[in-house]
Coordinates of C-alpha atoms and ligand atoms in Angstrom, one line a residue:
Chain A
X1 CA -99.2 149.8 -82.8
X2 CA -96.3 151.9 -84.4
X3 CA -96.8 155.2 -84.1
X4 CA -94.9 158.5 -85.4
X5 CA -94.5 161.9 -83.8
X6 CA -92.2 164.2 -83.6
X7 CA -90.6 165.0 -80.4
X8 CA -88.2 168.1 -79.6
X9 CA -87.8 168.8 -83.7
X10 CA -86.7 164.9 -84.3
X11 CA -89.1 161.9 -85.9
X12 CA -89.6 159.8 -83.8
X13 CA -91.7 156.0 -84.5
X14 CA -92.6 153.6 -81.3
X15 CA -94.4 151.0 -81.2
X16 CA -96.5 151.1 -78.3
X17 CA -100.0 150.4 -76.7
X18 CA -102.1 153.2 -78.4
X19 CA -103.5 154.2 -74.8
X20 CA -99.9 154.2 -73.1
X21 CA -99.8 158.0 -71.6
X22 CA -97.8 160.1 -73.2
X23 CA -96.4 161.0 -70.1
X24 CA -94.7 157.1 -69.7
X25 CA -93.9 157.6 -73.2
X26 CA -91.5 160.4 -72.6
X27 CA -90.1 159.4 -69.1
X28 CA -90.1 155.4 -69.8
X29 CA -89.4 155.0 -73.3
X30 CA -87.3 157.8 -74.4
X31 CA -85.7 158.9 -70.9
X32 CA -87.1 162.6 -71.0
X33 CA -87.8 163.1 -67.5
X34 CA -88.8 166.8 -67.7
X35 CA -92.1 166.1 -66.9
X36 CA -93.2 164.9 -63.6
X37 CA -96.2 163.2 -62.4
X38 CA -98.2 164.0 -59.6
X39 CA -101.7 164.2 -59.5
X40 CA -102.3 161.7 -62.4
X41 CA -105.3 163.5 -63.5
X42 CA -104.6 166.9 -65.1
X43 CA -104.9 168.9 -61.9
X44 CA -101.8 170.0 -61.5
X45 CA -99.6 170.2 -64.7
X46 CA -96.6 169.3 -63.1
X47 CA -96.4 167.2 -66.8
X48 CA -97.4 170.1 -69.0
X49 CA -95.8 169.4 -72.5
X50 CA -96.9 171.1 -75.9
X51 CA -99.1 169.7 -78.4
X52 CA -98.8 170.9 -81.8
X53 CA -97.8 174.4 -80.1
X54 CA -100.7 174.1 -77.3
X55 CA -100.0 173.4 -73.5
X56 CA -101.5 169.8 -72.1
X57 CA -100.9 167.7 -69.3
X58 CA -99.0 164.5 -70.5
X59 CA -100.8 162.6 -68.3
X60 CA -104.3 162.0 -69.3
X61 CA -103.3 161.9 -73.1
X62 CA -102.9 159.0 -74.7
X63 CA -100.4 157.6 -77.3
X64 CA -102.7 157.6 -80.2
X65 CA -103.5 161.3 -79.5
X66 CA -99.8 162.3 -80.5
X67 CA -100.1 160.2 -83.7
X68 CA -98.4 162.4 -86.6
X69 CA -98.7 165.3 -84.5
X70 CA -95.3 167.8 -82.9
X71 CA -94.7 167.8 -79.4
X72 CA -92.4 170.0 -77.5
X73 CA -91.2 169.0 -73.9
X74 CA -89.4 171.2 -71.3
X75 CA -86.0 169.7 -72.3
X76 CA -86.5 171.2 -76.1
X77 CA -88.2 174.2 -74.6
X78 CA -84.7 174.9 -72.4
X79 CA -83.0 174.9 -75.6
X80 CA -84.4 178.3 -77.3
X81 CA -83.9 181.5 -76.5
X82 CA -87.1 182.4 -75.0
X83 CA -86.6 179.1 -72.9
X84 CA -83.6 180.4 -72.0
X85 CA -84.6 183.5 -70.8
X86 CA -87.1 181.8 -68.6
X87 CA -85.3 180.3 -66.4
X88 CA -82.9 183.1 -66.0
X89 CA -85.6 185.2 -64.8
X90 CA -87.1 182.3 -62.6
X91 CA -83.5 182.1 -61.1
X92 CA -83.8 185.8 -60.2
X93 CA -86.7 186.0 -58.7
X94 CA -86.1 183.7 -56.7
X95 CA -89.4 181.4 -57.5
X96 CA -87.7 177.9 -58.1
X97 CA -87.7 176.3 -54.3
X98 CA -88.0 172.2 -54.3
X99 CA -88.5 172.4 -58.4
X100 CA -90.7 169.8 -58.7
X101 CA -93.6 171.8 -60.3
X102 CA -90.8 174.0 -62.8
X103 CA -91.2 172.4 -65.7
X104 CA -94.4 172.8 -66.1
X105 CA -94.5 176.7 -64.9
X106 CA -91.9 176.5 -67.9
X107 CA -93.9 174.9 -70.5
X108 CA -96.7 177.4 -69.7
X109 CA -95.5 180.5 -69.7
X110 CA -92.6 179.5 -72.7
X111 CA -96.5 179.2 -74.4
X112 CA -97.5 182.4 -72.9
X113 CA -94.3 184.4 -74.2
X114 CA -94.6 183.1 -77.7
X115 CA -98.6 183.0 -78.0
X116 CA -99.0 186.3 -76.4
X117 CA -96.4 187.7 -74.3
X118 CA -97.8 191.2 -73.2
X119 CA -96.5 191.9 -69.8
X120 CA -100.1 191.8 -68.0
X121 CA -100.3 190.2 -64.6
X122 CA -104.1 189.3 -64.9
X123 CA -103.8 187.2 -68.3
X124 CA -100.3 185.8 -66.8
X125 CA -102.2 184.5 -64.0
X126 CA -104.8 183.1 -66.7
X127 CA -101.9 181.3 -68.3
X128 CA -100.6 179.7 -65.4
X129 CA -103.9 178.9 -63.9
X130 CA -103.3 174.9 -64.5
X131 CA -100.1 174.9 -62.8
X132 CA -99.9 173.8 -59.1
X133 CA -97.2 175.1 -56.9
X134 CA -97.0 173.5 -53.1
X135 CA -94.0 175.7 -51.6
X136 CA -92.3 178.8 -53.7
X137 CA -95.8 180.7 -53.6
X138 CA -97.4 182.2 -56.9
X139 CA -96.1 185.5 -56.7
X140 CA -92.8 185.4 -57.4
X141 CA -93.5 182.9 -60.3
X142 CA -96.2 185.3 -62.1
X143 CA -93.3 188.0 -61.1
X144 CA -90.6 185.9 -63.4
X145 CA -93.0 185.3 -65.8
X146 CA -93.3 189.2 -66.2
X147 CA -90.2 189.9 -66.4
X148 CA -89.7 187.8 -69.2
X149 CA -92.6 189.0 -70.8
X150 CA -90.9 192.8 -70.6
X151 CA -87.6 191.7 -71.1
X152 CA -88.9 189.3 -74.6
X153 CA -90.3 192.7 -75.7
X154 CA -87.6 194.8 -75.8
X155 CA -85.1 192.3 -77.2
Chain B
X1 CA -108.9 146.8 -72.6
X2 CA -109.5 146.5 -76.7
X3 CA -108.4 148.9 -78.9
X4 CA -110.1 150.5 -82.5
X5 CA -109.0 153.1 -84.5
X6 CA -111.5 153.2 -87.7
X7 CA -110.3 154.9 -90.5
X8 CA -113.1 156.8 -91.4
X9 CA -116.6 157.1 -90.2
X10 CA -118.1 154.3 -92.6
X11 CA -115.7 152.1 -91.2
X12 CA -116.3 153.1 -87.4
X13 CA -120.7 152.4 -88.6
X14 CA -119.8 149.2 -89.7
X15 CA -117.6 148.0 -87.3
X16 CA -119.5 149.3 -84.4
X17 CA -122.4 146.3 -84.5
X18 CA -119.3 143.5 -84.1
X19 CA -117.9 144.6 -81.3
X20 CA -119.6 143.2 -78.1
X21 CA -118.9 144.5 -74.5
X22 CA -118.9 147.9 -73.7
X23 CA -117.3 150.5 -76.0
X24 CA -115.7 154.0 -75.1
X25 CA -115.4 156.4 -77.4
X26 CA -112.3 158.4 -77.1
X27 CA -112.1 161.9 -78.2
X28 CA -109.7 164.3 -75.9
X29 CA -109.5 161.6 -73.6
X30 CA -109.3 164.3 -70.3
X31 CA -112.7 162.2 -68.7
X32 CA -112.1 158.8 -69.7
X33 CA -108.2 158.7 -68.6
X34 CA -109.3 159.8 -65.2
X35 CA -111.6 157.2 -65.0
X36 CA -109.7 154.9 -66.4
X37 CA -107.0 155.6 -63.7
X38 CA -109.7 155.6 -60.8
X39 CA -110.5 152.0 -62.1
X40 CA -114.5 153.3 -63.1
X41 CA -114.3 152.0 -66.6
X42 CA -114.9 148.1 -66.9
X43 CA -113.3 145.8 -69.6
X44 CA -114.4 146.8 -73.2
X45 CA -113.6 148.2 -76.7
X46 CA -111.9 151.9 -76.8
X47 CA -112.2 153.5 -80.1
X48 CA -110.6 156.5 -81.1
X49 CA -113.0 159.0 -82.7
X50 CA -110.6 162.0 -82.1
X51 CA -109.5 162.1 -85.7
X52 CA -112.5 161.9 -87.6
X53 CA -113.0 165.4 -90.0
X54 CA -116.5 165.1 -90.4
X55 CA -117.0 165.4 -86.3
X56 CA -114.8 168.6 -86.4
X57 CA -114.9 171.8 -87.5
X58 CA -116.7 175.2 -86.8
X59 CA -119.2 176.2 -89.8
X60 CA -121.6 178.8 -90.4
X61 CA -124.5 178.6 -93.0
X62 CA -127.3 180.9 -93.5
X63 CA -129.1 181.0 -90.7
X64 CA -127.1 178.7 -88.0
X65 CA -124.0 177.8 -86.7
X66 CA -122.2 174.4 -86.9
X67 CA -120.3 173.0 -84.1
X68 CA -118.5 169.6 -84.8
X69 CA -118.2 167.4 -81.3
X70 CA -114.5 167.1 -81.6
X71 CA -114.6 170.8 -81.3
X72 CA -112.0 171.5 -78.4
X73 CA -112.5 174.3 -75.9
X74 CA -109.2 175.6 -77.3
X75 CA -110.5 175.9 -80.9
X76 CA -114.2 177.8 -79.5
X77 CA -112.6 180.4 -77.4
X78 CA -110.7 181.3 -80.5
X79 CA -113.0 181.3 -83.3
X80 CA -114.1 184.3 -85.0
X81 CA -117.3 183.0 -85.7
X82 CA -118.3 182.3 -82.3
X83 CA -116.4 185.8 -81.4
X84 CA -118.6 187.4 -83.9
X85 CA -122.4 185.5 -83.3
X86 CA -122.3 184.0 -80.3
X87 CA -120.0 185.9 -78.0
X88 CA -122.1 184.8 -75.2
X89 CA -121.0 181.5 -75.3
X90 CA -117.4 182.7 -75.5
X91 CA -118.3 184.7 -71.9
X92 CA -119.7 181.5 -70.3
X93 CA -116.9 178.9 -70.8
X94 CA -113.8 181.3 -70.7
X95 CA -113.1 180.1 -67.6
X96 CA -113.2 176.2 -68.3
X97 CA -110.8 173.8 -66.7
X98 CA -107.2 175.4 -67.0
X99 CA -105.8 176.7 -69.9
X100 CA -104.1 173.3 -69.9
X101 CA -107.4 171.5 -70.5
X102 CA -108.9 173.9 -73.3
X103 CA -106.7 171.8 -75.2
X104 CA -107.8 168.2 -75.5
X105 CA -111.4 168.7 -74.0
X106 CA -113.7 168.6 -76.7
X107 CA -117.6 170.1 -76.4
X108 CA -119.0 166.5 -77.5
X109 CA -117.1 164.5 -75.1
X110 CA -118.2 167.4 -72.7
X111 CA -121.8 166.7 -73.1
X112 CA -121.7 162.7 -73.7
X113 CA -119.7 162.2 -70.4
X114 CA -123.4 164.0 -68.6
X115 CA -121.9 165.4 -65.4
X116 CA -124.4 167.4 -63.7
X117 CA -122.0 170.1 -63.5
X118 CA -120.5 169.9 -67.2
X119 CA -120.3 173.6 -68.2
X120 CA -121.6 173.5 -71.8
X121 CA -124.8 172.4 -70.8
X122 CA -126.4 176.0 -69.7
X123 CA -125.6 178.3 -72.3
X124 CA -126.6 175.4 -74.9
X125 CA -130.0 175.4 -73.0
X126 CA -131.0 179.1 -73.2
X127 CA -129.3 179.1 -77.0
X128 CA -132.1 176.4 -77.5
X129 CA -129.5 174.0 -79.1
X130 CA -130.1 171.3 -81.2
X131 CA -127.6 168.5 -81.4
X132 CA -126.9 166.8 -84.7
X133 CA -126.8 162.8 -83.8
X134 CA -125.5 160.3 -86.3
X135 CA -125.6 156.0 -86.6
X136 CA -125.1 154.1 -89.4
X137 CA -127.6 154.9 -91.6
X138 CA -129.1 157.6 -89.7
X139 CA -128.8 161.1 -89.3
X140 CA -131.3 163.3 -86.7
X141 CA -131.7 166.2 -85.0
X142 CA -133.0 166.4 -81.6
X143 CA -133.3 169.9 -79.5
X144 CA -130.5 169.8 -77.0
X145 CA -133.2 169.8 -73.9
X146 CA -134.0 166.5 -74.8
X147 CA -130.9 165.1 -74.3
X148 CA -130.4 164.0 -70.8
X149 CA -133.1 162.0 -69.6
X150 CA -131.9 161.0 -66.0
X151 CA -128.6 161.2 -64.3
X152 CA -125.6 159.8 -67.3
X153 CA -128.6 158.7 -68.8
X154 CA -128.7 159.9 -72.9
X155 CA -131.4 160.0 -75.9
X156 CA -128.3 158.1 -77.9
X157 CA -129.3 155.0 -79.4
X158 CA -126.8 152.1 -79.2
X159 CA -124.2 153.1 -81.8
X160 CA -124.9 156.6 -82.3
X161 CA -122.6 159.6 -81.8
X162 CA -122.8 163.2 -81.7
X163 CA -122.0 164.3 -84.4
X164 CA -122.1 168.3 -83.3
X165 CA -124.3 170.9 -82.1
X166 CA -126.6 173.7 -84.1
X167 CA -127.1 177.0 -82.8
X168 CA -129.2 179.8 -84.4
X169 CA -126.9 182.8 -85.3
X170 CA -129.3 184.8 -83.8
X171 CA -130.4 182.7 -81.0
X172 CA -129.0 185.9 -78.4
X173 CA -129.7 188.8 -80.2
X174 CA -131.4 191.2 -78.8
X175 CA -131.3 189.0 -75.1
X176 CA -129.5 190.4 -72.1
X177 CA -127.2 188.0 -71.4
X178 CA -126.5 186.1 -67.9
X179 CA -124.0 183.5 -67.1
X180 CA -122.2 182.7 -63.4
X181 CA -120.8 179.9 -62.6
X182 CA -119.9 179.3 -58.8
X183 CA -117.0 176.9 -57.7
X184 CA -114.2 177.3 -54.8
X185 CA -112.0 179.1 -56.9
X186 CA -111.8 181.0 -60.6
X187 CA -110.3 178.2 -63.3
X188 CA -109.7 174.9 -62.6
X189 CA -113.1 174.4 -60.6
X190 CA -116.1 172.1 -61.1
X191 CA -119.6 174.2 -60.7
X192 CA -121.1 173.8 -57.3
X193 CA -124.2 176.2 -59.1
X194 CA -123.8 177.7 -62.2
X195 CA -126.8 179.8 -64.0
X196 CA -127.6 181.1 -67.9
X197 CA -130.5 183.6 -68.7
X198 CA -131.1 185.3 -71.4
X199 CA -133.9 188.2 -71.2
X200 CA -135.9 191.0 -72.7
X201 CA -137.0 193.5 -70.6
X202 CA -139.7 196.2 -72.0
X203 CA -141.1 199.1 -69.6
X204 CA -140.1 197.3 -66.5
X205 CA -142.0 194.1 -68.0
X206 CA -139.9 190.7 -68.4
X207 CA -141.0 189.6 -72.3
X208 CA -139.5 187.0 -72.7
X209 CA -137.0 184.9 -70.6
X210 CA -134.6 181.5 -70.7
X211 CA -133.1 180.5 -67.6
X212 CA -130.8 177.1 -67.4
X213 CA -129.0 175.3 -64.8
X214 CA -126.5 173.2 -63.6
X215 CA -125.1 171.3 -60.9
X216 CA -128.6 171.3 -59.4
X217 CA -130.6 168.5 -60.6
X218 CA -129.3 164.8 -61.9
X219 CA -128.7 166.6 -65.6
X220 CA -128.7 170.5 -66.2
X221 CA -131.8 172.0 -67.6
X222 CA -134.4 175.1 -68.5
X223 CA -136.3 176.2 -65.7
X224 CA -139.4 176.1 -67.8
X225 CA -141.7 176.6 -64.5
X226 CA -140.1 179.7 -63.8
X227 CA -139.9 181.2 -66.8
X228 CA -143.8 181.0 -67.2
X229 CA -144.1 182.2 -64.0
X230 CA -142.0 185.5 -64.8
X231 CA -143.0 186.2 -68.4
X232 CA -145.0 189.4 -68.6
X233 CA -144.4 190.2 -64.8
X234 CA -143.2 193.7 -63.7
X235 CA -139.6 193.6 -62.4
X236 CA -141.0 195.8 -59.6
X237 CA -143.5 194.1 -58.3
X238 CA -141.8 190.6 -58.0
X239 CA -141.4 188.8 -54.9
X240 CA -138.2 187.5 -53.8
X241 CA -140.5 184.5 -51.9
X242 CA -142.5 183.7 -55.2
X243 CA -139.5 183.2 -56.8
X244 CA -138.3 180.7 -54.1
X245 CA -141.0 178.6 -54.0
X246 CA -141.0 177.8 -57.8
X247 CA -137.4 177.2 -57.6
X248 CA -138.1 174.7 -54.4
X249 CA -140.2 172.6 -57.0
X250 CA -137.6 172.7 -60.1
X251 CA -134.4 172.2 -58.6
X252 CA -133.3 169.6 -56.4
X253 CA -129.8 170.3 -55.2
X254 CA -127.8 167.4 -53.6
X255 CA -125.2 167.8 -50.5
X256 CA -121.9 166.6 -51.9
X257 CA -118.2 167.1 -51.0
X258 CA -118.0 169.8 -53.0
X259 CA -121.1 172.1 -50.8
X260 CA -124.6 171.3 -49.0
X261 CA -127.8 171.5 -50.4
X262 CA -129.3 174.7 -48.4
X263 CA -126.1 176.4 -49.4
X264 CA -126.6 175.7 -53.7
X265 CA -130.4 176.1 -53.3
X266 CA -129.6 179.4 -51.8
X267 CA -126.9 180.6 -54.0
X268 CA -128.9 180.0 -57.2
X269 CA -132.3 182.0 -55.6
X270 CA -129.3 184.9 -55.4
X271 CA -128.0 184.1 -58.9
X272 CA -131.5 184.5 -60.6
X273 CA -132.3 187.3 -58.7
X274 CA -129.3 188.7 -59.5
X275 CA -130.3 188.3 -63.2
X276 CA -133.1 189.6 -63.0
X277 CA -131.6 192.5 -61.9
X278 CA -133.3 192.3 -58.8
X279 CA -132.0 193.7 -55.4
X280 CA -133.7 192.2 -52.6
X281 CA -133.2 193.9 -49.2
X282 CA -132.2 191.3 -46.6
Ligands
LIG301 C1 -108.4 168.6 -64.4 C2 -109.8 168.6 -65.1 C3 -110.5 169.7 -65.1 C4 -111.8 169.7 -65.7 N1 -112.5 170.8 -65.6 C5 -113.8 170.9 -66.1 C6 -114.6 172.1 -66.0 O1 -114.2 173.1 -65.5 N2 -115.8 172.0 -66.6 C7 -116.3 170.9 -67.2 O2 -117.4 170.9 -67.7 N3 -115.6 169.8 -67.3 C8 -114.3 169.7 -66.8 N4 -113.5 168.6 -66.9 C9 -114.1 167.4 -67.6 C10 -113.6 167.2 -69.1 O3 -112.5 167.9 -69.4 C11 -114.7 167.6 -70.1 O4 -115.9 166.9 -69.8 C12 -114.3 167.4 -71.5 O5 -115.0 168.3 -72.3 C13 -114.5 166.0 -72.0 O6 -114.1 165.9 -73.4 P1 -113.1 164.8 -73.9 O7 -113.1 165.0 -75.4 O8 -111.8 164.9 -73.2 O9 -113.9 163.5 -73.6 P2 -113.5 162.0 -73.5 O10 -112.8 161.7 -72.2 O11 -112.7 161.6 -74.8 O12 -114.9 161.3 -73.6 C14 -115.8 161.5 -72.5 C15 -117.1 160.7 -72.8 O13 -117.8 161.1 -73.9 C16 -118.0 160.1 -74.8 N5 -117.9 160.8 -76.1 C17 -116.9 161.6 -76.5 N6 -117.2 162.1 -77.8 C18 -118.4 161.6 -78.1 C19 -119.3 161.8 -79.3 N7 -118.9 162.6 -80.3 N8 -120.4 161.2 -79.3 C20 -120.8 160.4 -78.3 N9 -120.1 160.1 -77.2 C21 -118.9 160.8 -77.1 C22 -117.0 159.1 -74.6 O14 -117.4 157.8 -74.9 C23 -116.8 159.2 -73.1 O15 -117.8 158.5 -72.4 C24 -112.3 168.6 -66.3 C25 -111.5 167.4 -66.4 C26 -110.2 167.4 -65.8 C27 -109.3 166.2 -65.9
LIG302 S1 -99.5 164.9 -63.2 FE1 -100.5 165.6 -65.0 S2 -101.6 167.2 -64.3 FE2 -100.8 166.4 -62.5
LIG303 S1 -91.3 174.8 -56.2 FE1 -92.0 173.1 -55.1 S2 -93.9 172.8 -55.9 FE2 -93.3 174.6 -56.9

């Protein structure tokens, strides 16, 4: 079935199963490897993308569910501004270790910045809540997230 | 696996009867790709519903509220109508899934998949919910308490969808409101116990009272024993034991991974009491 999106700003039309994940979509078919898979099942966000401006894991949506619809991926996200600005302040603070769960800390809190942004560690925490880290520890990744948030204010 | 994508809803009706084997209806997708991964979902007929306007939508007419089953968790949490009439509901599924879930789950796909532990189901319960169901040349309501009728088990005829859920605008007012749901951690957590109430209290006397659970039974549901048992009682004079023995008849906790049975049975006697306002010593 050919389907058309648009990925990172550009059109893009593939003809694909309808039920192919997204997730193979990006890494197989157009060689964005941003987003990683671990879990498989939407526990972990490790493949965290943006739907139509909204945060979901790549991995338990289908082809058909990105049918005419804009999708932004880490690689698009590291791009802006704002993107960049996150991973400066993920670099400072220190709360990148093996990097496997980054990109989608990035695509969450590039979300959280634009969607609401206030410096606020409780509803920071909210935001990140579907993101699994296994080694940096939370603290210093709700700490970059904060300072971004402070920093993105007074800009 | 086949695939369908009907254009519109007439389509989807009249296609529907041609198909043979199972069928899936995908909406979000977040339950069905999971089973689909784990291998739980046998050869059949997918068809995407997730498109379809007239299953979508949050509307609000005289008296009631309209929730369309394509309705994601995203889209209820944000709504001003549901801000404005039924902030309750807003309190009791804030903490659904991750915010990375809010997304693509949708309240339909919620209730149709039937877990015990779905979240929706309680609040719906003790709103006294109806759900809008539609086939092809049918349209009904049936009050959402008659929905489950054993464990996955559905009042959905063959063919027939949801087509969204009706709550009265004023189906909390005037209620003090009660929702907690109990997992191993805050987001991101499936319900080990999780309790709705709504009550009136007058003098110290309970007037009227709607109590719903999940996780606890094969399907979630009104504590209907109870709440005759407490209506018109004084708060003071209740007994922690009465309570536990009616709750020993209506619930019927399993021991799963996720907790044993002693442990949930337990932890929904504090969870009522604690609704009640009720502070037992000991
Ligand atoms: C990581 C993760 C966390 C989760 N956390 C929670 C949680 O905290 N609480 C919770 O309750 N659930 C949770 N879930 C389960 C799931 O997200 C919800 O049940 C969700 O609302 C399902 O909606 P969907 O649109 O994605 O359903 P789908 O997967 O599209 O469909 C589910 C089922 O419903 C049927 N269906 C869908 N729409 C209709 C309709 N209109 N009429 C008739 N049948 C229909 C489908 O045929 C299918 O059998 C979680 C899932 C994941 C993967
Ligand atoms: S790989 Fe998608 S959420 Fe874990
Ligand atoms: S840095 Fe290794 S999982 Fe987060």
């Amino acid at each position: 079935m050919k389907i058309n999106m648009k990925i990172n700003n550009k059109p893009v039309t593939i003809d694909v199963d309808p039920m192919k994940r997204l997730l193979d979509i990006l890494r197989e078919d157009l060689h964005l490897t941003g987003a990683k898979e671990s879990c498989g099942e939407g526990e972990c966000g490790s493949c965290t993308i943006l739907l139509d401006g909204n945060p979901v894991t790549s991995c338990i949506l289908n082809a058909i569910h990105a049918e005419n619809r804009e999708i932004l991926t880490v690689e698009g996200i590291a791009q802006t501004k704002a993107g960049k600005l996150l991973i400066d302040c993920f670099d400072e603070t220190n709360a990148v270790q093996c990097g496997f769960c980054f990109p989608g800390f990035m695509v969450s809190s590039y979300h959280y910045l634009m969607y609401d942004g206030e410096p606020n560690l409780d509803k920071i925490k909210h935001a990140l809540a579907g993101n699994i880290c296994r080694c940096t520890g939370y603290q210093k990744i709700f700490r970059s997230l904060y300072l971004a948030c402070e920093r993105w204010q007074k800009r | 696996m086949k695939f369908l994508k009907p254009n519109n809803l007439t389509e989807l009706f009249s296609s529907l009867p041609e198909i043979s084997g199972k069928k899936y209806f995908l909406a979000g997708g977040t339950d069905i790709n999971v089973q689909i991964k784990n291998g739980l979902i046998p050869e059949g007929t997918i068809i995407y519903i997730n498109h379809l306007p007239e299953l979508n939508g949050i509307r609000q007419d005289e008296n009631e509220i309209f929730i369309g089953a394509l309705t994601t968790y995203r889209e209820l949490l944000n709504s001003n109508i549901i801000k404005k009439h039924l902030p309750f509901l807003i309190h009791s599924l804030k903490n659904f899934a991750s915010p990375l879930l809010t997304t693509m789950s949708t309240l339909g796909g919620n209730i149709a998949n039937g877990s015990p532990t779905n979240d929706v189901s309680p609040p719906l319960l003790v709103l006294e919910a109806e759900l809008e169901l539609i086939s092809q040349n049918d349209s009904r309501r049936i009050p959402f308490q008659d929905f489950y009728l054993g464990y996955k088990k559905f009042a959905l005829k063959e063919n027939e969808l949801i087509k969204g859920i009706w709550i009265k605008q004023n189906a909390a007012k005037g209620y003090q409101t009660f929702y907690k749901k109990v997992g191993s951690r805050k987001t991101l957590t499936i319900a080990k116990v999780s309790v709705a109430g709504l009550k009136r209290i007058d003098h110290g006397q309970i007037t009227k009272i709607k109590i719903a659970v999940g996780s606890l039974n094969e399907y979630p549901r009104r504590l209907f024993q109870l709440e005759n048992f407490l209506i018109g009682k004084d708060l003071d004079t209740l007994l922690e034991y009465d309570i536990s023995e009616i709750l020993k008849k209506e619930i019927t906790p399993i021991s799963d991974l996720r907790s044993e049975k002693e442990y949930r049975f337990q932890v929904c006697l504090n969870l009522i009491t604690k609704f009640l306002s009720l502070n037992f010593v000991g």
